[in-house]
Amino acid sequence: MNTEIQDSQARITKEEGKEGAFEKTWSISFCTHSGKRRSSLKNLKKRSCQTASISTAEKAAQTRKHVDAQVQTEAPVPVSVPPTSLHDDPRLAAFLRRVEAMVIRELNKNWQSHAFDGFEVNWTEQQPTVTCLHTLGYPPAQGQGLHVTSVSWNTTGSVVACAYGRLDDGDWSTLKSFVCAWNLDRRGLNPRQPSAVVEVPSAVMCLAFHPTQPSHVAGGLYSGEVLVWDVSNPEDPLLWRTGLTDDTHTDPVYQVVWLPEPRHSHRFQVLSVATDGKVLLWQGLGAGQLQLTDGFALVVQQLPRNAKLKKPPRGETEVGATAVAFSSFDPRLFVLGTEGGFPLKCSLAAEEAALTRMPSSVPLRAPAQLTFSPHGGPIYSVSCSPFHRNLFLSAGTDGHIHLYSMLQAQPLASLQLSHKYLFAVRWSPVRPLVFAAASGEGDVQLFDLQKSSQKPTVSIKQTQDESPVYCLEFNCQRTQLLAAGDAEGTVKVWQLSTEFTEQGPRETEDLEQLAAEVAT
Amino acid sequence: MTEWTNEPGLCPLRSSGPRPAGLGAQAEVEETLKRIQSHKGVIGTMVVNAEGIPIRTTLDNSTTVQYAGLLHQLTVKARSTVRDIDPQNDLTFLRIRSKKHEIMVAPDKEYLLIVIQNPCE
């Protein structure tokens, strides 16, 4: 009898047991019926089949050897003079014996010689007058009526950046503003088209380029935030920001400065001063956040009482800071200009805790060590002399410039430059006796204390309608350039005449003499 | 101001005979350099060896290294200039006058003595 498979049922069952195991066996059992349908269950056969186990093998691939290589430039290590060896001395002594007489003779002759009196050599082309090299502006910002609040040159001296904002707003503003940078070395420089523009949600009050990175710039906003941008990256220029935390300033930030870190002198941190009385030090962390590392708070009760100050309005304990300048000789010493009109001599190493109730993640200290005699109005700018360790200048709304020495509270000299406000004052980086001031009457005034201590040597008219000049900066790399920004939204780059850029032979001594003379 | 005579082998300032070598030589070197440094207007003094490496100095490290390297090269060039013009001639002294001061170099086979003076003007 042939068994035909009709009406067959195939049942596929899974063997129990190895749930999840890779090898599974399937058994298929056929139930066959015979064709006659007599007794369906008579010819039942069980058959099973099974797939052969699938062979698997583990293989791994991995590079066995690898080499790590890194390249990094490091700040140059100062070279040290190798220690002397004793074996050299007899020969060295013999050499000195041979040449000493000749050298001393030449030194004496030199001291008495008049051979070179009045002899001067001109290596560069002489520039007799001050000329305006560039007039830079950003039309969308000028269209909004924004002022240039701050200018800054970068570390190579080829890029000038300006910050737009308003200096006469009384209340909070949600004005969108800009930070623009022009690269003066680029061919085809378009004065109305900056090489880099950064849009900022709030008015920018101050700007400072990084001391070693040519494209990093820090700025302080009207809202109290501090931001750091990279102007070489047009898509996403924002590098770090403080955000609006408890630590951030609650008032406009008037000045930012880059300082070397105490232990790693090739890394820098940002110091910001604002009218809420706080001086804060920020460090950029990886996630784009500026972290507060140190801070100071100015409280009226903790100010040194050596100068007579006006009584502060009742209830106010904070002293608003509007300007800061660091000494070039002592990196921890700085001068703060205040709203009360009196400069303060401060130190980063001050230890006394500040009596302030302002919240802060880092304990705030009171930095003031000496209070100087005040101006007639708030101070807008201070500048420490790069050639004399004790001299600094301050400019205020009373139109006067005061020359102070760190050693005494009374100013050494007081010059009236303007009948309106003075917004900025800067010492020249090459001539010890020269400084420049920006006035509310639209002039940039250059003073040469060697020529005259009463009136400016040169007064450059920057604006035609007497709108104020708000900021100015000397270019430390190209010392004949001076940038000044005004209320019309223009930045003018002035080329100074040779008399302002070439140092005479004895100027540093003359400056010291002046400081000593006036002090007595 | 007395004029020192250039008698070879006789140093006018010493009253006793030659000092013993070793520690005496070191003291003599220091004394001589101090005498030169204390002269009117002298800003800095340094001694550089034949390779341009400073071995004594009164200035800070970075300035010294800069002066030593640059002046050593200049002295070699000056000497070769003099000898190229006249092979029988040789460099005895080099003076560079700049706006701010005067640099004087006394050359020798093994050492260079560099003195920087701010002349009276």
XYZ file of C-alpha atoms in Angstrom:
641
model
C 0.000 0.000 0.000
C 1.468 3.271 -0.973
C 1.289 5.833 1.500
C 0.247 8.948 -0.037
C 0.578 11.966 1.891
C -2.729 13.557 1.783
C -4.112 15.895 4.072
C -0.906 15.895 5.852
C -0.244 18.053 8.672
C 3.083 19.307 9.341
C 3.725 20.304 12.763
C 6.773 22.139 13.647
C 7.575 21.973 17.226
C 10.354 23.491 19.082
C 12.275 21.376 21.401
C 12.042 22.588 24.915
C 14.980 23.209 27.003
C 17.557 25.392 25.371
C 15.725 28.674 25.304
C 17.997 31.317 23.961
C 20.708 28.892 23.002
C 22.153 29.356 19.590
C 21.813 25.792 18.553
C 18.227 24.936 18.266
C 16.861 21.823 16.893
C 13.696 21.777 15.063
C 11.792 18.690 14.608
C 9.159 18.288 12.066
C 6.819 15.469 12.463
C 4.584 14.418 9.716
C 1.382 12.842 10.343
C 0.505 10.724 7.417
C -2.785 9.376 6.582
C -3.398 6.529 4.283
C -5.546 7.153 1.326
C -8.432 4.991 2.392
C -9.384 6.890 5.383
C -10.252 3.835 7.226
C -8.685 4.099 10.467
C -6.831 7.260 10.309
C -4.470 6.516 13.027
C -3.208 3.162 11.762
C -0.284 4.164 9.657
C 1.363 6.772 11.685
C 4.989 7.249 11.436
C 7.073 9.680 13.187
C 9.922 11.233 11.456
C 12.107 13.986 12.604
C 14.796 15.914 10.966
C 17.254 18.246 12.373
C 19.503 20.780 10.963
C 23.101 20.227 11.613
C 24.454 22.527 14.241
C 25.643 25.721 12.773
C 29.266 26.023 13.366
C 30.409 29.322 14.722
C 33.815 30.599 15.409
C 34.979 33.752 17.202
C 37.451 35.945 15.478
C 38.671 39.313 16.555
C 40.731 41.870 14.702
C 42.750 44.496 16.491
C 45.797 46.519 15.837
C 48.432 45.201 18.112
C 50.924 47.994 17.992
C 50.150 51.681 18.033
C 52.168 54.730 18.638
C 50.875 57.913 20.204
C 52.305 61.117 18.954
C 51.446 64.614 20.014
C 52.613 67.960 18.851
C 52.281 71.059 20.909
C 54.041 74.332 21.037
C 55.077 75.387 24.475
C 55.878 78.781 25.772
C 59.626 79.299 25.517
C 61.498 78.475 28.686
C 63.733 81.338 29.771
C 67.329 80.450 29.002
C 69.598 80.523 31.986
C 73.184 81.490 32.114
C 75.191 78.282 32.694
C 77.080 78.145 35.984
C 80.696 79.128 35.773
C 83.395 76.592 36.299
C 86.383 77.250 38.431
C 88.821 75.910 35.861
C 88.262 78.915 33.625
C 89.273 81.485 36.138
C 93.040 81.853 35.644
C 92.633 82.270 31.893
C 89.674 84.582 32.403
C 91.650 86.621 34.884
C 94.517 86.898 32.434
C 92.158 88.047 29.686
C 90.611 90.685 31.899
C 94.013 91.930 32.917
C 94.862 92.391 29.276
C 91.754 94.328 28.280
C 90.807 96.197 31.408
C 93.016 99.189 30.869
C 91.834 99.708 27.313
C 88.166 99.406 28.254
C 88.443 101.851 31.139
C 90.199 104.329 28.915
C 87.425 104.122 26.362
C 84.747 104.464 29.037
C 86.357 107.636 30.316
C 86.794 109.117 26.891
C 83.184 108.377 26.121
C 81.964 110.037 29.251
C 83.717 113.257 28.399
C 83.205 113.181 24.686
C 81.134 115.735 22.837
C 81.670 114.088 19.494
C 78.078 113.025 19.082
C 76.294 116.027 20.540
C 73.312 116.904 18.434
C 74.034 114.136 15.994
C 70.861 112.388 14.923
C 70.184 109.785 12.312
C 66.860 109.414 10.518
C 66.138 105.823 9.696
C 62.463 106.171 8.915
C 60.565 108.651 6.853
C 59.757 111.669 8.940
C 56.079 112.344 9.406
C 55.521 115.979 10.286
C 51.809 115.954 11.067
C 49.094 113.699 12.333
C 47.006 112.208 9.526
C 43.901 110.084 9.456
C 44.743 106.751 7.861
C 41.374 105.039 7.969
C 37.822 105.971 8.817
C 36.039 102.752 9.667
C 32.367 102.241 10.353
C 29.646 99.612 10.202
C 26.569 101.103 8.515
C 23.887 98.914 10.174
C 25.199 99.900 13.597
C 25.517 103.530 12.642
C 21.977 103.400 11.284
C 20.734 102.357 14.702
C 22.474 105.312 16.229
C 24.944 103.192 18.171
C 28.121 104.674 19.603
C 31.545 103.103 19.586
C 32.071 102.329 23.256
C 35.448 100.657 23.087
C 38.295 99.904 20.667
C 41.051 97.362 20.996
C 44.102 96.346 18.953
C 45.035 92.691 18.791
C 48.362 91.240 19.808
C 49.905 91.464 16.324
C 48.784 95.039 15.844
C 47.072 94.377 12.544
C 43.450 94.034 13.615
C 41.381 96.720 15.284
C 38.054 95.780 16.829
C 35.336 98.052 18.073
C 32.310 97.484 20.240
C 29.006 99.170 19.581
C 26.617 100.210 22.305
C 25.277 103.317 23.888
C 26.861 105.300 26.656
C 23.961 107.550 27.443
C 21.222 105.037 28.203
C 19.778 105.316 31.635
C 17.865 102.075 31.894
C 17.849 98.489 30.683
C 17.829 98.110 26.986
C 17.442 95.054 24.814
C 19.296 96.741 22.023
C 21.047 94.366 19.676
C 24.550 95.499 19.019
C 27.742 94.444 17.271
C 31.414 93.800 17.670
C 33.274 94.541 14.436
C 36.867 93.849 13.525
C 38.891 95.230 10.614
C 42.131 93.666 9.454
C 44.226 96.611 8.337
C 46.771 94.423 6.570
C 44.301 92.866 4.190
C 44.320 94.074 0.665
C 41.087 95.636 -0.430
C 40.189 96.841 3.025
C 36.679 98.214 2.839
C 36.116 100.753 5.586
C 32.397 100.105 5.596
C 32.701 96.329 5.610
C 34.449 94.841 8.642
C 36.402 91.614 8.183
C 34.425 90.089 11.031
C 31.092 91.043 12.593
C 29.643 89.432 15.690
C 26.057 90.098 16.666
C 25.506 90.497 20.367
C 22.144 90.496 22.140
C 22.943 93.411 24.408
C 25.001 96.597 24.182
C 28.736 95.940 24.528
C 30.456 98.368 26.879
C 34.083 97.272 26.691
C 36.427 95.118 24.665
C 39.872 93.612 25.114
C 41.903 91.424 22.773
C 43.772 88.418 24.148
C 47.474 89.155 24.825
C 48.785 86.202 22.799
C 45.924 84.784 20.684
C 45.400 87.109 17.750
C 41.716 86.343 17.299
C 40.275 85.974 20.799
C 38.508 89.013 22.212
C 36.649 89.481 25.502
C 33.775 91.880 25.930
C 31.576 93.096 28.768
C 27.904 93.718 28.173
C 25.356 96.163 29.494
C 23.525 93.197 31.043
C 26.543 92.345 33.218
C 27.697 89.328 31.264
C 31.234 88.753 30.084
C 31.719 86.982 26.756
C 34.766 85.785 24.850
C 34.617 85.500 21.053
C 36.869 84.105 18.373
C 36.588 86.548 15.482
C 38.330 84.201 13.070
C 35.381 81.799 13.230
C 32.444 83.433 11.457
C 29.917 80.636 11.976
C 30.140 80.337 15.719
C 32.280 83.026 17.214
C 31.172 82.701 20.840
C 33.782 80.797 22.855
C 32.832 81.358 26.461
C 30.188 83.238 28.380
C 29.404 83.805 32.007
C 25.679 83.345 31.539
C 23.296 84.954 34.001
C 24.134 83.183 37.243
C 24.347 84.408 40.797
C 27.976 85.230 40.218
C 27.467 87.500 37.226
C 27.550 91.232 37.570
C 24.195 92.888 38.085
C 25.269 96.155 36.475
C 26.955 97.055 33.194
C 30.524 95.850 32.895
C 32.690 98.876 32.169
C 36.048 97.286 31.573
C 37.551 93.861 30.937
C 41.246 93.049 31.162
C 43.212 89.859 30.418
C 45.523 88.746 33.205
C 48.077 85.940 33.260
C 47.112 83.099 35.552
C 49.089 83.021 38.774
C 50.682 79.629 38.189
C 50.600 79.189 34.412
C 51.864 82.410 33.002
C 51.040 81.502 29.422
C 47.351 81.020 30.153
C 45.104 83.962 30.782
C 41.960 84.789 32.679
C 39.538 87.681 32.344
C 38.988 90.367 34.961
C 35.807 92.428 34.780
C 34.759 95.540 36.696
C 31.229 96.822 36.947
C 29.285 99.471 38.765
C 27.815 96.912 41.179
C 31.089 97.198 43.087
C 32.463 93.812 42.120
C 35.791 93.038 40.470
C 35.646 89.440 39.255
C 38.170 87.010 37.774
C 36.865 84.482 35.272
C 38.411 81.326 33.856
C 37.239 79.679 30.649
C 36.250 76.043 31.113
C 35.818 73.508 28.362
C 32.044 73.638 28.089
C 31.885 77.247 26.991
C 31.240 78.462 30.502
C 33.248 81.183 32.182
C 33.771 80.117 35.752
C 34.356 82.543 38.589
C 37.736 81.849 40.183
C 38.250 84.879 42.365
C 36.533 88.114 43.208
C 36.661 91.385 45.067
C 33.916 93.661 46.281
C 34.172 97.338 47.074
C 32.224 98.360 50.139
C 32.110 101.917 51.422
C 32.803 100.938 55.008
C 35.981 99.123 54.023
C 37.562 101.913 52.014
C 40.765 103.275 53.566
C 39.943 106.519 55.276
C 43.019 108.485 54.344
C 41.263 110.857 51.945
C 38.230 112.965 52.654
C 35.305 111.593 50.702
C 31.779 112.793 50.245
C 29.275 110.988 52.420
C 27.620 108.266 50.344
C 23.828 108.361 49.922
C 22.040 106.537 52.680
C 21.605 102.842 52.159
C 24.241 102.420 49.510
C 27.191 100.338 50.486
C 28.678 99.361 47.169
C 31.142 101.533 45.359
C 30.741 101.248 41.623
C 33.938 100.671 39.687
C 34.176 102.160 36.233
C 37.768 101.663 35.133
C 40.786 99.502 35.916
C 44.467 99.658 35.067
C 47.228 97.253 36.044
C 50.726 98.365 36.884
C 53.354 97.237 34.360
C 55.932 96.795 37.110
C 53.988 94.902 39.769
C 51.503 92.447 38.246
C 49.344 92.284 41.354
C 48.923 95.998 41.832
C 46.021 97.713 40.129
C 44.167 100.995 40.209
C 40.377 101.208 40.113
C 38.466 104.258 39.016
C 35.153 104.692 40.803
C 31.821 106.399 40.368
C 32.615 108.497 43.408
C 35.511 110.081 41.534
C 38.320 108.742 43.709
C 40.866 106.259 42.378
C 41.694 103.300 44.613
C 45.005 101.540 44.871
C 44.263 97.819 45.119
C 46.105 94.548 45.228
C 45.196 91.092 43.982
C 46.837 89.701 47.080
C 44.525 91.450 49.549
C 43.229 89.087 52.192
C 40.513 90.876 54.089
C 37.034 89.489 53.385
C 34.509 91.920 51.933
C 31.473 92.824 54.040
C 28.987 92.346 51.310
C 25.755 90.471 51.156
C 25.970 89.837 47.431
C 25.761 86.131 46.641
C 28.889 84.582 45.241
C 30.308 81.119 44.842
C 33.791 82.361 45.650
C 34.513 84.410 48.793
C 34.914 88.060 47.870
C 37.720 90.139 49.307
C 38.223 93.818 49.882
C 41.100 94.925 47.640
C 41.560 98.625 48.450
C 44.759 99.751 50.121
C 44.807 103.485 49.510
C 42.154 106.006 48.541
C 43.288 108.905 46.421
C 41.892 112.382 46.512
C 38.780 112.609 44.320
C 37.893 114.266 41.056
C 34.836 116.448 40.790
C 32.865 113.665 39.171
C 32.963 109.966 38.281
C 36.154 108.658 36.738
C 35.858 107.163 33.286
C 39.386 106.000 32.674
C 42.673 105.262 34.428
C 46.033 104.378 32.915
C 49.279 103.302 34.587
C 52.541 104.533 33.121
C 54.545 101.826 31.323
C 57.788 103.636 32.192
C 57.436 104.704 35.804
C 56.282 102.354 38.520
C 54.388 104.941 40.558
C 52.683 107.225 38.094
C 49.168 106.891 36.771
C 46.610 109.148 35.124
C 42.893 109.382 35.684
C 40.259 111.190 33.640
C 36.787 112.073 34.808
C 33.603 113.849 34.004
C 34.904 117.085 35.475
C 37.060 117.522 32.379
C 40.285 117.213 34.368
C 43.188 114.820 34.102
C 44.940 114.048 37.359
C 48.480 112.714 37.489
C 48.878 110.665 40.651
C 51.770 108.913 42.292
C 50.997 105.644 44.075
C 52.792 106.980 47.098
C 50.552 109.896 47.985
C 46.836 110.604 48.011
C 46.968 114.105 46.545
C 47.456 114.281 42.791
C 50.842 115.475 41.556
C 49.245 117.576 38.832
C 45.778 118.424 37.631
C 45.146 119.568 34.071
C 41.879 120.835 32.718
C 41.498 119.622 29.195
C 37.876 120.155 28.414
C 34.739 121.851 29.585
C 32.835 118.686 28.987
C 33.514 115.121 30.072
C 36.754 113.261 29.422
C 36.114 109.687 28.421
C 39.497 108.059 28.011
C 43.151 108.636 28.822
C 46.098 106.483 27.780
C 49.854 106.753 28.218
C 51.895 106.346 25.056
C 53.663 102.965 24.893
C 56.865 104.457 23.473
C 57.259 107.980 24.780
C 57.385 108.199 28.560
C 56.134 111.777 28.669
C 53.261 111.535 26.184
C 49.639 110.680 26.804
C 46.410 111.006 24.837
C 42.923 111.932 26.043
C 39.487 111.653 24.419
C 37.169 114.523 25.156
C 33.445 115.093 25.028
C 34.009 117.960 22.620
C 35.040 115.601 19.837
C 38.837 115.964 20.064
C 41.680 113.621 20.715
C 44.283 115.606 22.616
C 47.932 114.587 22.692
C 50.032 115.883 25.543
C 53.798 116.004 25.615
C 54.907 116.872 29.114
C 58.368 117.658 27.829
C 57.077 120.489 25.675
C 54.286 121.914 27.734
C 52.475 120.783 30.814
C 49.606 123.196 30.443
C 48.160 122.753 27.025
C 48.002 119.920 24.534
C 50.713 119.692 21.914
C 48.294 118.485 19.281
C 44.528 118.516 19.337
C 42.988 116.293 16.659
C 39.421 116.983 15.697
C 37.710 113.653 15.214
C 34.053 114.559 14.813
C 32.672 117.436 12.838
C 29.649 118.117 14.994
C 31.448 118.010 18.350
C 29.913 114.696 19.340
C 32.114 113.019 21.934
C 35.009 110.681 21.360
C 34.445 107.776 23.716
C 37.536 105.633 23.558
C 41.070 105.483 22.291
C 43.910 102.967 22.192
C 47.534 103.143 21.101
C 48.835 100.306 18.934
C 51.737 98.755 20.851
C 53.170 96.944 17.827
C 52.917 99.741 15.303
C 53.605 102.609 17.554
C 52.598 105.360 15.205
C 48.950 104.273 15.103
C 46.215 105.465 17.439
C 42.599 104.318 17.140
C 39.726 106.398 18.486
C 35.983 105.697 18.457
C 33.271 108.304 18.674
C 29.540 108.814 19.116
C 28.877 108.764 15.384
C 29.827 105.095 15.257
C 33.119 105.646 13.431
C 36.573 104.441 14.357
C 39.379 106.605 13.043
C 42.912 105.290 12.855
C 45.357 108.180 13.185
C 48.960 108.058 12.125
C 50.974 110.110 14.573
C 53.827 112.362 13.606
C 57.369 111.241 14.316
C 57.687 113.450 17.348
C 55.174 111.251 19.119
C 56.674 107.949 18.225
C 60.416 108.227 18.603
C 61.833 108.259 22.033
C 64.407 110.867 22.803
C 67.599 109.910 24.590
C 66.811 110.751 28.178
C 63.073 110.625 28.438
C 62.760 108.029 31.147
C 65.046 110.057 33.333
C 63.055 113.188 32.544
C 59.888 111.449 33.601
C 61.417 110.424 36.882
C 62.654 113.916 37.407
C 59.199 115.297 36.719
C 57.630 112.882 39.161
C 60.136 113.817 41.826
C 59.866 117.555 41.185
C 56.128 117.702 41.278
C 55.876 115.505 44.317
C 57.814 117.814 46.572
C 90.905 111.852 35.863
C 94.204 110.004 35.703
C 95.154 108.505 32.406
C 96.057 104.838 32.689
C 99.224 103.923 30.844
C 98.991 100.886 28.678
C 102.044 99.089 29.960
C 101.624 95.414 29.196
C 101.710 93.050 32.117
C 101.423 95.808 34.742
C 98.032 96.473 36.266
C 98.254 99.924 37.904
C 95.756 99.187 40.635
C 97.485 96.245 42.221
C 100.101 96.896 44.854
C 101.220 93.341 45.610
C 102.587 90.694 43.241
C 100.503 88.256 41.211
C 97.969 86.299 43.263
C 98.063 82.511 43.469
C 95.847 80.647 40.983
C 92.503 79.057 41.935
C 90.547 81.074 44.461
C 92.744 84.100 43.926
C 91.951 84.171 40.243
C 88.239 84.103 40.943
C 88.492 87.014 43.330
C 90.556 88.935 40.802
C 87.928 88.360 38.117
C 85.156 89.579 40.386
C 87.125 92.633 41.431
C 87.950 93.623 37.881
C 84.386 93.265 36.721
C 83.168 95.267 39.688
C 85.600 98.055 38.875
C 84.369 98.226 35.315
C 80.727 98.055 36.359
C 81.116 100.878 38.840
C 82.444 103.248 36.199
C 80.352 106.294 35.358
C 77.339 105.512 33.220
C 77.912 101.769 32.882
C 74.610 99.917 32.618
C 75.891 96.363 32.277
C 79.012 94.243 31.915
C 79.353 90.695 30.664
C 81.980 88.201 29.582
C 81.211 85.800 26.740
C 83.314 82.814 25.690
C 84.426 81.855 22.201
C 81.173 80.025 21.468
C 78.991 82.953 22.364
C 77.928 81.572 25.740
C 77.892 84.138 28.539
C 79.993 83.189 31.533
C 79.755 86.302 33.715
C 77.116 88.989 33.688
C 75.569 91.804 35.699
C 72.293 91.885 33.723
C 69.298 89.537 33.800
C 69.387 86.222 31.959
C 67.267 86.924 28.922
C 68.963 90.239 28.118
C 72.403 88.687 28.618
C 71.704 85.787 26.313
C 70.404 88.155 23.656
C 73.411 90.481 23.824
C 75.864 87.586 23.919
C 74.490 85.835 20.860
C 74.108 88.934 18.725
C 77.371 90.623 19.641
C 79.391 87.460 19.235
C 78.191 87.134 15.657
C 78.806 90.809 14.987
C 82.330 90.623 16.390
C 83.179 87.666 14.185
C 81.867 89.573 11.166
C 83.734 92.740 12.123
C 86.961 90.830 12.557
C 86.651 89.119 9.203
C 85.885 92.492 7.581
C 89.074 94.033 8.994
C 91.203 91.067 7.978
C 89.690 90.880 4.513
C 90.667 94.463 3.822
C 94.185 93.937 5.149
C 95.300 90.444 6.220
C 98.038 91.912 8.411
C 95.470 93.877 10.411
C 93.240 92.602 13.189
C 90.272 93.809 15.236
C 91.182 95.365 18.591
C 87.984 97.034 19.738
C 84.373 97.386 18.591
C 82.031 100.222 19.553
C 78.389 100.550 18.576
C 76.763 103.852 19.283
C 72.959 103.960 19.411
C 70.426 106.567 20.377
C 70.178 105.373 23.923
C 73.653 104.048 24.800
C 77.010 102.774 23.605
C 78.060 99.133 23.461
C 81.793 98.381 23.713
C 83.274 95.020 22.859
C 86.850 94.027 23.663
C 87.592 90.852 21.672
C 90.153 88.145 22.302
C 90.941 84.622 21.186
C 88.925 82.975 23.959
C 86.627 85.629 25.395
C 84.675 88.797 24.694
C 84.182 91.565 27.213
C 80.993 93.552 26.559
C 80.297 96.811 28.376
C 77.140 98.898 27.885
C 77.439 102.533 28.832
C 74.953 105.367 28.853
C 77.086 108.334 27.803
C 76.550 111.754 29.266
C 74.338 113.792 26.930
